[in-house]
Amino acid sequence: GGIWHGGKHYSALGLFWIGGMIDCWVVEGSLDADLFHLAVCCAVLPHMQAYPRQRSVIFADNCITHHFQNWITDLQYKGSLVHFLEPLTPTHNPIEDGFKCGRSWARANCDRLHTFQSPEHFIRESLMSVGYQQARHCVHNCSTFGGIPAYESMLARFDAGERAPM
């Protein structure tokens, strides 16, 4: 997700699931293919598991950077699956709503920016503030708008009382 602060552009890559934001990577500027691969290796891969376990499927939009094979191969080697969303369907990707929740936290806490080591740390904190209740709402919204059927099965499990493990 792209974020602007103080006239500078920041990019964020996050690992988001029904339990909230698990990890994220924030840099000033854009993520090219190499930086995207590094971000995946640092913020995503350590948390992924082999399919069909929890956190074993990545849903990616069709950003050109996402189509480079190196990060996909790394996830497949771990036994995880990568599923690309249909083009132009941001309402089907829960992380987009997760980023909105993070931006809301940032707006509400902008007076605390000076207490952080850098804008990147502040942005990371804002994204990591997205917890279970917000994430569940984001996933529900995506299912409502015709999202991936796997989202609906996750919602059914969590509606039955299953909670996201920490």
mmCIF file of C-alpha atoms in Angstrom:
data_model
loop_
_atom_site.group_PDB
_atom_site.id
_atom_site.type_symbol
_atom_site.label_atom_id
_atom_site.label_comp_id
_atom_site.label_asym_id
_atom_site.label_seq_id
_atom_site.Cartn_x
_atom_site.Cartn_y
_atom_site.Cartn_z
ATOM 1 C CA GLY A 1 0.000 0.000 0.000
ATOM 2 C CA GLY A 2 1.200 3.517 -0.766
ATOM 3 C CA ILE A 3 1.346 6.081 2.043
ATOM 4 C CA TRP A 4 2.258 9.764 1.834
ATOM 5 C CA HIS A 5 3.741 11.688 4.761
ATOM 6 C CA GLY A 6 5.493 15.036 4.746
ATOM 7 C CA GLY A 7 5.627 15.061 0.950
ATOM 8 C CA LYS A 8 7.384 11.684 0.863
ATOM 9 C CA HIS A 9 6.013 8.417 -0.456
ATOM 10 C CA TYR A 10 6.255 5.250 1.644
ATOM 11 C CA SER A 11 5.411 1.713 0.608
ATOM 12 C CA ALA A 12 4.192 -1.019 2.909
ATOM 13 C CA LEU A 13 3.918 -4.754 2.503
ATOM 14 C CA GLY A 14 1.874 -6.501 5.154
ATOM 15 C CA LEU A 15 0.941 -9.993 6.202
ATOM 16 C CA PHE A 16 -2.715 -9.759 7.181
ATOM 17 C CA TRP A 17 -5.097 -12.448 8.264
ATOM 18 C CA ILE A 18 -8.264 -12.825 10.283
ATOM 19 C CA GLY A 19 -6.269 -12.339 13.508
ATOM 20 C CA GLY A 20 -4.988 -8.937 12.382
ATOM 21 C CA MET A 21 -1.748 -7.649 10.953
ATOM 22 C CA ILE A 22 0.977 -10.187 11.728
ATOM 23 C CA ASP A 23 3.952 -8.299 10.351
ATOM 24 C CA CYS A 24 4.751 -5.558 7.860
ATOM 25 C CA TRP A 25 7.638 -3.936 6.055
ATOM 26 C CA VAL A 26 7.721 -0.171 5.407
ATOM 27 C CA VAL A 27 10.213 1.704 3.215
ATOM 28 C CA GLU A 28 10.516 5.209 1.850
ATOM 29 C CA GLY A 29 9.832 5.130 -1.877
ATOM 30 C CA SER A 30 8.520 2.257 -3.956
ATOM 31 C CA LEU A 31 9.095 -1.467 -3.730
ATOM 32 C CA ASP A 32 10.844 -2.742 -6.856
ATOM 33 C CA ALA A 33 11.048 -6.492 -7.507
ATOM 34 C CA ASP A 34 14.205 -6.988 -5.428
ATOM 35 C CA LEU A 35 12.985 -4.931 -2.469
ATOM 36 C CA PHE A 36 9.604 -6.651 -2.645
ATOM 37 C CA HIS A 37 11.346 -10.047 -2.509
ATOM 38 C CA LEU A 38 13.398 -8.904 0.501
ATOM 39 C CA ALA A 39 10.236 -7.662 2.233
ATOM 40 C CA VAL A 40 8.492 -10.989 1.627
ATOM 41 C CA CYS A 41 11.506 -12.884 2.998
ATOM 42 C CA CYS A 42 11.629 -10.719 6.141
ATOM 43 C CA ALA A 43 7.978 -9.972 6.933
ATOM 44 C CA VAL A 44 5.959 -12.764 5.323
ATOM 45 C CA LEU A 45 7.906 -15.979 4.851
ATOM 46 C CA PRO A 46 8.809 -16.502 8.548
ATOM 47 C CA HIS A 47 5.103 -16.557 9.451
ATOM 48 C CA MET A 48 3.842 -18.811 6.659
ATOM 49 C CA GLN A 49 3.125 -22.514 6.983
ATOM 50 C CA ALA A 50 2.547 -25.417 4.620
ATOM 51 C CA TYR A 51 -0.930 -25.795 3.165
ATOM 52 C CA PRO A 52 -3.552 -26.570 4.580
ATOM 53 C CA ARG A 53 -2.448 -25.112 7.923
ATOM 54 C CA GLN A 54 -3.342 -21.626 9.108
ATOM 55 C CA ARG A 55 -1.436 -18.857 7.344
ATOM 56 C CA SER A 56 -0.670 -21.094 4.371
ATOM 57 C CA VAL A 57 -2.310 -19.181 1.493
ATOM 58 C CA ILE A 58 -1.301 -15.740 0.222
ATOM 59 C CA PHE A 59 -3.847 -13.670 -1.694
ATOM 60 C CA ALA A 60 -2.035 -11.155 -3.900
ATOM 61 C CA ASP A 61 -3.381 -8.478 -6.167
ATOM 62 C CA ASN A 62 -2.085 -8.075 -9.696
ATOM 63 C CA CYS A 63 0.574 -5.441 -9.089
ATOM 64 C CA ILE A 64 3.388 -6.087 -11.571
ATOM 65 C CA THR A 65 5.900 -6.518 -8.730
ATOM 66 C CA HIS A 66 3.862 -9.434 -7.392
ATOM 67 C CA HIS A 67 4.346 -11.456 -10.568
ATOM 68 C CA PHE A 68 8.096 -12.020 -10.218
ATOM 69 C CA GLN A 69 8.714 -15.698 -9.610
ATOM 70 C CA ASN A 70 11.364 -15.500 -6.868
ATOM 71 C CA TRP A 71 9.052 -14.781 -3.927
ATOM 72 C CA ILE A 72 6.416 -17.196 -5.236
ATOM 73 C CA THR A 73 9.034 -19.953 -5.439
ATOM 74 C CA ASP A 74 10.137 -19.212 -1.851
ATOM 75 C CA LEU A 75 6.555 -19.580 -0.584
ATOM 76 C CA GLN A 76 5.929 -22.721 -2.639
ATOM 77 C CA TYR A 77 9.152 -24.254 -1.290
ATOM 78 C CA LYS A 78 7.735 -23.724 2.204
ATOM 79 C CA GLY A 79 4.529 -25.480 1.102
ATOM 80 C CA SER A 80 2.395 -22.326 0.989
ATOM 81 C CA LEU A 81 0.059 -21.401 -1.854
ATOM 82 C CA VAL A 82 -0.165 -18.116 -3.765
ATOM 83 C CA HIS A 83 -3.538 -17.080 -5.180
ATOM 84 C CA PHE A 84 -3.813 -14.033 -7.453
ATOM 85 C CA LEU A 85 -7.015 -12.031 -7.269
ATOM 86 C CA GLU A 86 -8.953 -11.036 -10.351
ATOM 87 C CA PRO A 87 -7.675 -7.791 -11.915
ATOM 88 C CA LEU A 88 -9.141 -4.584 -10.521
ATOM 89 C CA THR A 89 -10.809 -6.181 -7.484
ATOM 90 C CA PRO A 90 -9.375 -4.313 -4.481
ATOM 91 C CA THR A 91 -12.656 -4.807 -2.598
ATOM 92 C CA HIS A 92 -11.909 -8.554 -2.594
ATOM 93 C CA ASN A 93 -8.621 -8.154 -0.710
ATOM 94 C CA PRO A 94 -8.989 -7.766 3.084
ATOM 95 C CA ILE A 95 -5.575 -6.140 3.458
ATOM 96 C CA GLU A 96 -6.836 -3.053 1.621
ATOM 97 C CA ASP A 97 -9.381 -2.497 4.415
ATOM 98 C CA GLY A 98 -6.627 -3.363 6.906
ATOM 99 C CA PHE A 99 -4.484 -0.572 5.452
ATOM 100 C CA LYS A 100 -7.454 1.805 5.832
ATOM 101 C CA CYS A 101 -7.734 0.847 9.515
ATOM 102 C CA GLY A 102 -4.019 1.510 9.932
ATOM 103 C CA ARG A 103 -4.362 4.913 8.280
ATOM 104 C CA SER A 104 -7.224 5.752 10.655
ATOM 105 C CA TRP A 105 -4.995 4.890 13.623
ATOM 106 C CA ALA A 106 -2.238 7.087 12.165
ATOM 107 C CA ARG A 107 -4.602 10.041 11.759
ATOM 108 C CA ALA A 108 -5.898 9.611 15.319
ATOM 109 C CA ASN A 109 -2.346 9.383 16.708
ATOM 110 C CA CYS A 110 -0.466 11.836 14.483
ATOM 111 C CA ASP A 111 0.467 13.881 17.575
ATOM 112 C CA ARG A 112 2.665 10.916 18.625
ATOM 113 C CA LEU A 113 4.721 10.882 15.407
ATOM 114 C CA HIS A 114 7.609 12.727 17.051
ATOM 115 C CA THR A 115 7.976 9.905 19.623
ATOM 116 C CA PHE A 116 8.948 7.411 16.915
ATOM 117 C CA GLN A 117 12.456 6.879 15.573
ATOM 118 C CA SER A 118 11.289 7.516 11.990
ATOM 119 C CA PRO A 119 8.135 7.881 9.878
ATOM 120 C CA GLU A 120 8.640 4.243 8.811
ATOM 121 C CA HIS A 121 8.381 3.130 12.463
ATOM 122 C CA PHE A 122 5.227 5.215 12.946
ATOM 123 C CA ILE A 123 3.621 3.751 9.811
ATOM 124 C CA ARG A 124 4.572 0.236 10.918
ATOM 125 C CA GLU A 125 2.994 0.846 14.337
ATOM 126 C CA SER A 126 -0.180 2.133 12.686
ATOM 127 C CA LEU A 127 -0.468 -0.989 10.538
ATOM 128 C CA MET A 128 0.368 -3.329 13.417
ATOM 129 C CA SER A 129 -2.474 -1.715 15.413
ATOM 130 C CA VAL A 130 -5.000 -3.594 13.269
ATOM 131 C CA GLY A 131 -6.241 -6.381 15.532
ATOM 132 C CA TYR A 132 -8.675 -9.267 15.527
ATOM 133 C CA GLN A 133 -11.968 -7.308 15.586
ATOM 134 C CA GLN A 134 -10.937 -4.977 12.767
ATOM 135 C CA ALA A 135 -9.457 -7.807 10.709
ATOM 136 C CA ARG A 136 -12.577 -9.896 11.074
ATOM 137 C CA HIS A 137 -14.639 -6.950 9.860
ATOM 138 C CA CYS A 138 -12.270 -6.496 6.872
ATOM 139 C CA VAL A 139 -12.596 -10.165 5.904
ATOM 140 C CA HIS A 140 -16.378 -10.008 6.301
ATOM 141 C CA ASN A 141 -16.521 -6.966 4.009
ATOM 142 C CA CYS A 142 -14.556 -8.802 1.327
ATOM 143 C CA SER A 143 -16.862 -11.813 1.536
ATOM 144 C CA THR A 144 -19.879 -9.512 1.319
ATOM 145 C CA PHE A 145 -18.538 -7.983 -1.883
ATOM 146 C CA GLY A 146 -17.995 -11.364 -3.538
ATOM 147 C CA GLY A 147 -14.533 -12.159 -2.225
ATOM 148 C CA ILE A 148 -12.725 -15.466 -2.304
ATOM 149 C CA PRO A 149 -14.829 -18.399 -0.924
ATOM 150 C CA ALA A 150 -11.928 -19.284 1.418
ATOM 151 C CA TYR A 151 -12.719 -16.068 3.314
ATOM 152 C CA GLU A 152 -16.233 -17.341 3.957
ATOM 153 C CA SER A 153 -14.950 -20.617 5.432
ATOM 154 C CA MET A 154 -12.606 -18.647 7.716
ATOM 155 C CA LEU A 155 -15.532 -16.523 8.880
ATOM 156 C CA ALA A 156 -17.645 -19.607 9.583
ATOM 157 C CA ARG A 157 -14.887 -21.093 11.771
ATOM 158 C CA PHE A 158 -14.429 -17.846 13.690
ATOM 159 C CA ASP A 159 -18.187 -17.312 14.028
ATOM 160 C CA ALA A 160 -18.291 -20.741 15.675
ATOM 161 C CA GLY A 161 -15.981 -19.425 18.385
ATOM 162 C CA GLU A 162 -12.548 -20.333 17.038
ATOM 163 C CA ARG A 163 -10.062 -17.563 17.800
ATOM 164 C CA ALA A 164 -6.887 -16.621 16.038
ATOM 165 C CA PRO A 165 -3.912 -18.158 17.826
ATOM 166 C CA MET A 166 -1.156 -15.816 18.912
#
